PDB file of C-alpha atoms in Angstrom:
ATOM      1  CA  MET L   1    -115.545  37.508-140.820  1.00 40.00           C
ATOM      2  CA  SER L   2    -114.963  39.955-138.031  1.00 42.00           C
ATOM      3  CA  GLY L   3    -111.440  38.613-137.863  1.00 45.00           C
ATOM      4  CA  SER L   4    -110.679  39.513-141.441  1.00 47.00           C
ATOM      5  CA  LEU L   5    -112.271  42.913-141.027  1.00 43.00           C
ATOM      6  CA  GLY L   6    -110.151  43.473-137.977  1.00 44.00           C
ATOM      7  CA  ARG L   7    -107.089  42.606-139.971  1.00 46.00           C
ATOM      8  CA  ALA L   8    -108.150  44.978-142.721  1.00 42.00           C
ATOM      9  CA  ALA L   9    -108.544  47.767-140.238  1.00 41.00           C
ATOM     10  CA  ALA L  10    -105.168  46.958-138.768  1.00 41.00           C
ATOM     11  CA  ALA L  11    -103.637  47.093-142.234  1.00 39.00           C
ATOM     12  CA  LEU L  12    -105.182  50.511-142.727  1.00 37.00           C
ATOM     13  CA  LEU L  13    -103.711  51.706-139.468  1.00 37.00           C
ATOM     14  CA  ARG L  14    -100.302  50.353-140.235  1.00 36.00           C
ATOM     15  CA  TRP L  15    -100.341  51.979-143.601  1.00 35.00           C
ATOM     16  CA  GLY L  16     -99.435  55.501-142.497  1.00 32.00           C
ATOM     17  CA  ARG L  17     -96.147  54.383-141.048  1.00 31.00           C
ATOM     18  CA  GLY L  18     -94.403  53.575-144.272  1.00 33.00           C
ATOM     19  CA  ALA L  19     -94.898  57.098-145.598  1.00 32.00           C
ATOM     20  CA  GLY L  20     -92.105  58.144-147.849  1.00 32.00           C
ATOM     21  CA  GLY L  21     -90.428  54.776-147.701  1.00 34.00           C
ATOM     22  CA  GLY L  22     -91.377  53.799-151.200  1.00 36.00           C
ATOM     23  CA  LEU L  23     -89.772  56.636-153.011  1.00 36.00           C
ATOM     24  CA  ARG L  24     -86.097  56.336-152.383  1.00 34.00           C
ATOM     25  CA  GLY L  25     -83.636  57.698-154.853  1.00 34.00           C
ATOM     26  CA  PRO L  26     -82.180  56.105-157.925  1.00 35.00           C
ATOM     27  CA  GLY L  27     -80.243  53.584-155.859  1.00 35.00           C
ATOM     28  CA  VAL L  28     -83.091  51.108-156.033  1.00 37.00           C
ATOM     29  CA  ARG L  29     -83.744  51.440-159.753  1.00 38.00           C
ATOM     30  CA  ALA L  30     -83.813  48.076-161.387  1.00 38.00           C
ATOM     31  CA  ALA L  31     -80.976  46.980-163.568  1.00 39.00           C
ATOM     32  CA  SER L  32     -81.828  47.028-167.247  1.00 43.00           C
ATOM     33  CA  SER L  33     -81.316  43.318-167.651  1.00 48.00           C
ATOM     34  CA  GLY L  34     -81.648  40.376-165.336  1.00 60.00           C
ATOM     35  CA  GLY L  35     -82.848  40.543-161.754  1.00 82.00           C
ATOM     36  CA  SER L  36     -86.352  40.707-160.362  1.00 86.00           C
ATOM     37  CA  GLY L  37     -86.906  44.226-161.680  1.00 89.00           C
ATOM     38  CA  SER L  38     -85.972  43.609-165.311  1.00 92.00           C
ATOM     39  CA  SER L  39     -88.678  44.080-167.900  1.00 93.00           C
ATOM     40  CA  GLU L  40     -88.073  40.585-169.312  1.00 94.00           C
ATOM     41  CA  HIS L  41     -88.613  39.039-165.925  1.00 95.00           C
ATOM     42  CA  LEU L  42     -91.696  41.162-165.231  1.00 97.00           C
ATOM     43  CA  ASP L  43     -93.135  40.452-168.637  1.00 96.00           C
ATOM     44  CA  ALA L  44     -92.933  36.731-167.912  1.00 96.00           C
ATOM     45  CA  LEU L  45     -94.337  37.265-164.427  1.00 96.00           C
ATOM     46  CA  VAL L  46     -97.476  39.136-165.490  1.00 97.00           C
ATOM     47  CA  LYS L  47     -98.154  36.647-168.288  1.00 97.00           C
ATOM     48  CA  LYS L  48     -97.671  33.525-166.211  1.00 96.00           C
ATOM     49  CA  ASP L  49    -101.077  33.746-164.522  1.00 97.00           C
ATOM     50  CA  ARG L  50    -104.444  35.034-165.700  1.00 97.00           C
ATOM     51  CA  VAL L  51    -104.784  37.334-162.713  1.00 98.00           C
ATOM     52  CA  VAL L  52    -101.658  38.911-161.271  1.00 98.00           C
ATOM     53  CA  VAL L  53    -101.442  41.563-158.568  1.00 98.00           C
ATOM     54  CA  PHE L  54     -98.528  43.449-157.078  1.00 98.00           C
ATOM     55  CA  LEU L  55     -99.225  44.413-153.496  1.00 97.00           C
ATOM     56  CA  LYS L  56     -97.702  45.979-150.460  1.00 95.00           C
ATOM     57  CA  GLY L  57     -97.958  42.970-148.207  1.00 96.00           C
ATOM     58  CA  THR L  58     -99.685  39.686-148.949  1.00 97.00           C
ATOM     59  CA  PRO L  59    -103.349  38.828-149.625  1.00 97.00           C
ATOM     60  CA  GLU L  60    -103.463  37.388-146.099  1.00 96.00           C
ATOM     61  CA  GLN L  61    -101.839  40.454-144.608  1.00 96.00           C
ATOM     62  CA  PRO L  62    -101.960  43.537-146.805  1.00 95.00           C
ATOM     63  CA  GLN L  63     -99.749  46.329-145.492  1.00 94.00           C
ATOM     64  CA  CYS L  64    -101.635  49.186-147.102  1.00 92.00           C
ATOM     65  CA  GLY L  65    -105.275  50.184-147.385  1.00 92.00           C
ATOM     66  CA  PHE L  66    -105.205  50.269-151.177  1.00 94.00           C
ATOM     67  CA  SER L  67    -103.619  46.850-151.486  1.00 96.00           C
ATOM     68  CA  ASN L  68    -106.201  45.581-149.038  1.00 96.00           C
ATOM     69  CA  ALA L  69    -109.005  47.004-151.186  1.00 96.00           C
ATOM     70  CA  VAL L  70    -107.717  45.106-154.226  1.00 97.00           C
ATOM     71  CA  VAL L  71    -107.617  41.869-152.224  1.00 98.00           C
ATOM     72  CA  GLN L  72    -111.157  42.432-150.935  1.00 97.00           C
ATOM     73  CA  ILE L  73    -112.547  43.174-154.397  1.00 98.00           C
ATOM     74  CA  LEU L  74    -111.054  39.970-155.798  1.00 98.00           C
ATOM     75  CA  ARG L  75    -112.437  38.067-152.830  1.00 97.00           C
ATOM     76  CA  LEU L  76    -115.913  39.507-153.428  1.00 97.00           C
ATOM     77  CA  HIS L  77    -115.796  38.176-156.970  1.00 97.00           C
ATOM     78  CA  GLY L  78    -114.650  34.795-155.742  1.00 96.00           C
ATOM     79  CA  VAL L  79    -111.295  35.068-157.521  1.00 96.00           C
ATOM     80  CA  ARG L  80    -109.069  32.831-155.444  1.00 93.00           C
ATOM     81  CA  ASP L  81    -106.635  31.642-157.994  1.00 93.00           C
ATOM     82  CA  TYR L  82    -104.360  34.595-158.578  1.00 97.00           C
ATOM     83  CA  ALA L  83    -100.678  35.364-158.289  1.00 97.00           C
ATOM     84  CA  ALA L  84     -99.757  38.015-155.740  1.00 97.00           C
ATOM     85  CA  TYR L  85     -96.305  39.517-155.390  1.00 97.00           C
ATOM     86  CA  ASN L  86     -95.262  41.511-152.371  1.00 97.00           C
ATOM     87  CA  VAL L  87     -93.193  44.488-153.496  1.00 97.00           C
ATOM     88  CA  LEU L  88     -92.115  45.186-149.924  1.00 96.00           C
ATOM     89  CA  ASP L  89     -90.004  42.030-150.118  1.00 96.00           C
ATOM     90  CA  ASP L  90     -88.036  43.280-153.072  1.00 95.00           C
ATOM     91  CA  PRO L  91     -87.006  46.881-153.834  1.00 95.00           C
ATOM     92  CA  GLN L  92     -86.055  45.946-157.406  1.00 95.00           C
ATOM     93  CA  LEU L  93     -89.476  44.505-158.036  1.00 96.00           C
ATOM     94  CA  ARG L  94     -91.071  47.547-156.442  1.00 95.00           C
ATOM     95  CA  GLN L  95     -89.375  50.009-158.777  1.00 95.00           C
ATOM     96  CA  GLY L  96     -89.274  47.633-161.752  1.00 96.00           C
ATOM     97  CA  ILE L  97     -93.018  47.097-161.911  1.00 97.00           C
ATOM     98  CA  LYS L  98     -93.614  50.857-161.826  1.00 96.00           C
ATOM     99  CA  ASP L  99     -91.271  51.308-164.771  1.00 95.00           C
ATOM    100  CA  TYR L 100     -92.742  48.321-166.584  1.00 97.00           C
ATOM    101  CA  SER L 101     -96.299  49.656-166.549  1.00 97.00           C
ATOM    102  CA  ASN L 102     -95.349  53.325-166.447  1.00 95.00           C
ATOM    103  CA  TRP L 103     -97.626  53.612-163.441  1.00 96.00           C
ATOM    104  CA  PRO L 104     -96.389  55.351-160.307  1.00 94.00           C
ATOM    105  CA  THR L 105     -98.176  53.461-157.568  1.00 94.00           C
ATOM    106  CA  ILE L 106     -98.756  50.055-155.967  1.00 95.00           C
ATOM    107  CA  PRO L 107    -101.075  48.067-156.036  1.00 97.00           C
ATOM    108  CA  GLN L 108    -101.135  47.106-159.694  1.00 98.00           C
ATOM    109  CA  VAL L 109    -103.514  44.639-161.302  1.00 98.00           C
ATOM    110  CA  TYR L 110    -102.898  42.617-164.481  1.00 98.00           C
ATOM    111  CA  LEU L 111    -105.494  40.557-166.310  1.00 98.00           C
ATOM    112  CA  ASN L 112    -104.309  38.192-169.004  1.00 96.00           C
ATOM    113  CA  GLY L 113    -100.895  39.827-168.994  1.00 97.00           C
ATOM    114  CA  GLU L 114    -102.307  43.280-169.514  1.00 97.00           C
ATOM    115  CA  PHE L 115    -102.050  46.157-167.071  1.00 98.00           C
ATOM    116  CA  VAL L 116    -105.530  47.129-165.894  1.00 97.00           C
ATOM    117  CA  GLY L 117    -104.818  49.799-163.303  1.00 97.00           C
ATOM    118  CA  GLY L 118    -104.500  50.370-159.604  1.00 96.00           C
ATOM    119  CA  CYS L 119    -106.958  50.372-156.765  1.00 96.00           C
ATOM    120  CA  ASP L 120    -109.124  53.277-158.014  1.00 95.00           C
ATOM    121  CA  ILE L 121    -109.604  51.702-161.419  1.00 97.00           C
ATOM    122  CA  LEU L 122    -110.332  48.214-160.074  1.00 97.00           C
ATOM    123  CA  LEU L 123    -112.835  49.710-157.645  1.00 96.00           C
ATOM    124  CA  GLN L 124    -114.626  51.581-160.412  1.00 94.00           C
ATOM    125  CA  MET L 125    -114.621  48.481-162.621  1.00 96.00           C
ATOM    126  CA  HIS L 126    -116.165  46.632-159.713  1.00 97.00           C
ATOM    127  CA  GLN L 127    -118.815  49.314-159.279  1.00 95.00           C
ATOM    128  CA  ASN L 128    -119.770  49.696-162.931  1.00 93.00           C
ATOM    129  CA  GLY L 129    -119.827  45.984-163.749  1.00 95.00           C
ATOM    130  CA  ASP L 130    -116.799  45.965-166.055  1.00 96.00           C
ATOM    131  CA  LEU L 131    -114.874  43.657-163.761  1.00 97.00           C
ATOM    132  CA  VAL L 132    -117.476  40.900-164.126  1.00 97.00           C
ATOM    133  CA  GLU L 133    -117.115  41.192-167.911  1.00 97.00           C
ATOM    134  CA  GLU L 134    -113.325  41.255-167.862  1.00 97.00           C
ATOM    135  CA  LEU L 135    -113.236  38.178-165.642  1.00 97.00           C
ATOM    136  CA  LYS L 136    -115.647  36.433-167.978  1.00 97.00           C
ATOM    137  CA  LYS L 137    -113.210  37.009-170.851  1.00 96.00           C
ATOM    138  CA  LEU L 138    -110.623  35.126-168.808  1.00 95.00           C
ATOM    139  CA  GLY L 139    -113.023  32.262-168.225  1.00 95.00           C
ATOM    140  CA  ILE L 140    -113.581  33.253-164.595  1.00 95.00           C
ATOM    141  CA  ARG L 141    -117.151  33.438-163.419  1.00 95.00           C
ATOM    142  CA  SER L 142    -117.597  36.168-160.844  1.00 95.00           C
ATOM    143  CA  ALA L 143    -119.143  34.951-157.599  1.00 95.00           C
ATOM    144  CA  LEU L 144    -121.272  38.087-157.612  1.00 93.00           C
ATOM    145  CA  LEU L 145    -123.277  36.669-160.524  1.00 92.00           C
ATOM    146  CA  ASP L 146    -124.269  33.658-158.441  1.00 87.00           C
ATOM    147  CA  GLU L 147    -125.186  35.833-155.518  1.00 80.00           C
ATOM    148  CA  LYS L 148    -127.396  37.922-157.729  1.00 73.00           C
ATOM    149  CA  LYS L 149    -129.081  34.830-159.113  1.00 71.00           C
ATOM    150  CA  ASP L 150    -129.806  33.623-155.599  1.00 71.00           C
ATOM    151  CA  GLN L 151    -131.491  36.897-154.836  1.00 69.00           C
ATOM    152  CA  ASP L 152    -133.468  36.854-158.075  1.00 66.00           C
ATOM    153  CA  SER L 153    -134.800  33.367-157.479  1.00 63.00           C
ATOM    154  CA  LYS L 154    -135.957  34.174-153.972  1.00 56.00           C
TER     155      LYS L 154
ATOM    156  CA  MET S   1     -91.213  72.382-154.315  1.00 56.00           C
ATOM    157  CA  GLU S   2     -93.954  72.848-151.763  1.00 69.00           C
ATOM    158  CA  LEU S   3     -96.656  70.248-152.152  1.00 85.00           C
ATOM    159  CA  SER S   4    -100.116  71.361-151.239  1.00 90.00           C
ATOM    160  CA  ALA S   5    -103.685  70.705-152.263  1.00 91.00           C
ATOM    161  CA  GLU S   6    -103.775  74.213-153.686  1.00 92.00           C
ATOM    162  CA  TYR S   7    -100.660  73.620-155.768  1.00 93.00           C
ATOM    163  CA  LEU S   8    -102.017  70.364-157.209  1.00 94.00           C
ATOM    164  CA  ARG S   9    -105.337  71.976-157.927  1.00 94.00           C
ATOM    165  CA  GLU S  10    -103.762  74.787-159.916  1.00 94.00           C
ATOM    166  CA  LYS S  11    -101.507  72.505-161.898  1.00 95.00           C
ATOM    167  CA  LEU S  12    -104.234  70.025-162.806  1.00 95.00           C
ATOM    168  CA  GLN S  13    -106.643  72.787-163.644  1.00 95.00           C
ATOM    169  CA  ARG S  14    -104.148  74.412-165.962  1.00 95.00           C
ATOM    170  CA  ASP S  15    -102.853  71.307-167.728  1.00 96.00           C
ATOM    171  CA  LEU S  16    -106.094  69.393-168.013  1.00 97.00           C
ATOM    172  CA  GLU S  17    -108.340  72.417-168.471  1.00 96.00           C
ATOM    173  CA  ALA S  18    -110.507  71.069-165.706  1.00 95.00           C
ATOM    174  CA  GLU S  19    -113.862  72.683-165.302  1.00 93.00           C
ATOM    175  CA  HIS S  20    -114.281  71.291-161.826  1.00 95.00           C
ATOM    176  CA  MET S  21    -111.682  70.106-159.349  1.00 94.00           C
ATOM    177  CA  GLU S  22    -111.617  68.783-155.861  1.00 95.00           C
ATOM    178  CA  VAL S  23    -108.319  68.165-154.113  1.00 95.00           C
ATOM    179  CA  GLU S  24    -108.191  66.844-150.602  1.00 93.00           C
ATOM    180  CA  ASP S  25    -105.139  66.290-148.462  1.00 90.00           C
ATOM    181  CA  THR S  26    -105.914  62.876-146.967  1.00 90.00           C
ATOM    182  CA  THR S  27    -102.809  62.648-144.806  1.00 84.00           C
ATOM    183  CA  PRO S  28    -103.994  62.093-141.240  1.00 76.00           C
ATOM    184  CA  ASN S  29    -101.910  64.994-139.947  1.00 68.00           C
ATOM    185  CA  ARG S  30    -102.239  67.083-143.149  1.00 60.00           C
ATOM    186  CA  CYS S  31     -98.567  66.741-143.910  1.00 64.00           C
ATOM    187  CA  ALA S  32     -99.302  66.751-147.620  1.00 68.00           C
ATOM    188  CA  SER S  33     -98.147  63.283-148.582  1.00 83.00           C
ATOM    189  CA  SER S  34    -101.536  61.758-149.429  1.00 91.00           C
ATOM    190  CA  PHE S  35    -104.134  63.259-151.715  1.00 94.00           C
ATOM    191  CA  ARG S  36    -107.501  62.482-153.194  1.00 95.00           C
ATOM    192  CA  VAL S  37    -108.473  64.333-156.350  1.00 96.00           C
ATOM    193  CA  LEU S  38    -111.550  64.641-158.494  1.00 97.00           C
ATOM    194  CA  VAL S  39    -110.953  66.065-161.953  1.00 97.00           C
ATOM    195  CA  VAL S  40    -113.752  66.961-164.340  1.00 97.00           C
ATOM    196  CA  SER S  41    -112.433  67.685-167.794  1.00 97.00           C
ATOM    197  CA  ALA S  42    -113.600  67.531-171.390  1.00 97.00           C
ATOM    198  CA  LYS S  43    -110.180  66.087-172.183  1.00 97.00           C
ATOM    199  CA  PHE S  44    -111.375  62.769-170.739  1.00 98.00           C
ATOM    200  CA  GLU S  45    -114.107  62.347-173.313  1.00 97.00           C
ATOM    201  CA  GLY S  46    -113.830  59.139-175.299  1.00 97.00           C
ATOM    202  CA  LYS S  47    -110.936  57.918-173.183  1.00 97.00           C
ATOM    203  CA  PRO S  48    -111.026  54.769-171.066  1.00 95.00           C
ATOM    204  CA  LEU S  49    -110.353  55.038-167.364  1.00 95.00           C
ATOM    205  CA  LEU S  50    -106.748  53.893-167.609  1.00 97.00           C
ATOM    206  CA  GLN S  51    -105.899  56.586-170.134  1.00 97.00           C
ATOM    207  CA  ARG S  52    -107.623  59.274-168.074  1.00 97.00           C
ATOM    208  CA  HIS S  53    -105.656  58.295-165.015  1.00 97.00           C
ATOM    209  CA  ARG S  54    -102.472  58.272-167.045  1.00 97.00           C
ATOM    210  CA  LEU S  55    -103.190  61.869-168.094  1.00 97.00           C
ATOM    211  CA  VAL S  56    -103.439  62.869-164.450  1.00 97.00           C
ATOM    212  CA  ASN S  57    -100.368  60.836-163.524  1.00 96.00           C
ATOM    213  CA  SER S  58     -98.239  62.402-166.227  1.00 95.00           C
ATOM    214  CA  CYS S  59     -99.431  65.885-165.336  1.00 96.00           C
ATOM    215  CA  LEU S  60     -98.237  65.238-161.790  1.00 95.00           C
ATOM    216  CA  ALA S  61     -95.274  62.953-162.587  1.00 94.00           C
ATOM    217  CA  GLU S  62     -92.843  65.124-160.673  1.00 93.00           C
ATOM    218  CA  GLU S  63     -95.131  65.576-157.687  1.00 94.00           C
ATOM    219  CA  LEU S  64     -96.075  61.905-157.462  1.00 93.00           C
ATOM    220  CA  LEU S  65     -92.469  61.072-156.651  1.00 90.00           C
ATOM    221  CA  HIS S  66     -93.048  62.848-153.358  1.00 90.00           C
ATOM    222  CA  ILE S  67     -96.583  61.714-152.720  1.00 91.00           C
ATOM    223  CA  HIS S  68     -97.115  58.539-150.776  1.00 87.00           C
ATOM    224  CA  ALA S  69    -100.738  57.843-151.614  1.00 90.00           C
ATOM    225  CA  PHE S  70    -102.851  59.202-154.411  1.00 94.00           C
ATOM    226  CA  GLU S  71    -106.500  58.513-155.169  1.00 95.00           C
ATOM    227  CA  GLN S  72    -108.163  59.868-158.234  1.00 95.00           C
ATOM    228  CA  LYS S  73    -111.519  60.100-159.885  1.00 95.00           C
ATOM    229  CA  THR S  74    -111.731  61.313-163.470  1.00 97.00           C
ATOM    230  CA  LEU S  75    -115.041  62.384-164.991  1.00 97.00           C
ATOM    231  CA  THR S  76    -116.203  64.054-168.163  1.00 97.00           C
ATOM    232  CA  PRO S  77    -118.430  67.125-167.696  1.00 97.00           C
ATOM    233  CA  GLU S  78    -121.409  65.003-168.711  1.00 96.00           C
ATOM    234  CA  GLN S  79    -120.624  62.317-166.122  1.00 96.00           C
ATOM    235  CA  TRP S  80    -120.131  64.993-163.497  1.00 96.00           C
ATOM    236  CA  THR S  81    -123.542  66.498-164.225  1.00 96.00           C
ATOM    237  CA  ARG S  82    -125.132  63.068-163.885  1.00 94.00           C
ATOM    238  CA  GLU S  83    -123.222  62.400-160.680  1.00 91.00           C
ATOM    239  CA  GLN S  84    -124.566  65.592-159.133  1.00 91.00           C
ATOM    240  CA  GLN S  85    -128.134  64.685-159.988  1.00 91.00           C
ATOM    241  CA  LYS S  86    -127.911  61.452-158.022  1.00 82.00           C
TER     242      LYS S  86
END
């Protein structure tokens, strides 16, 4: 546990360094067809799995505090089976997914092929209970429900 | 364009008719590339979170191109009142 927290903290520290790197000029804009940034490709990608996230870094090693928060929230709910794509590996993907969802930032979360929001929105859905409900619609039982039951029965 | 918390505050206030705003420069060295904002506006009423955030994003579309990290909280006046009573 302390290991993963340590990693999270390290990810937070590393995060400042990339400042400005994500917003290069039009050179990285995705081509309109084909390639990892095309809307056809992305459409297929977000619909392939029930839970899809686009991160800076990987779930094991998030490279940004906000991406890390998304990973931790999913972990809290016991969601293990999700597709994660690292936008730092692919500039076309990085710009393409922003165009696809018309959302300016990474991370991005998709449930059942539908754009849900970024870190702030996922965090608020976690806090107000909506995330448990949304996961239920996908046939995923949040681990937080079981935890709560344990507490109730004690 | 000079990015600053003050600049963002004025723009959001004007476009979203915010009745309360908090803008914080969260860049470690205050170099104005990360911000956290709280916007309280009647324009958010009846809108889900995603749509509220989209309103803020489109208001600041130009600025967000130069901002590295952006956190936002969007509340209706009623939610804000409740929040303060906590």
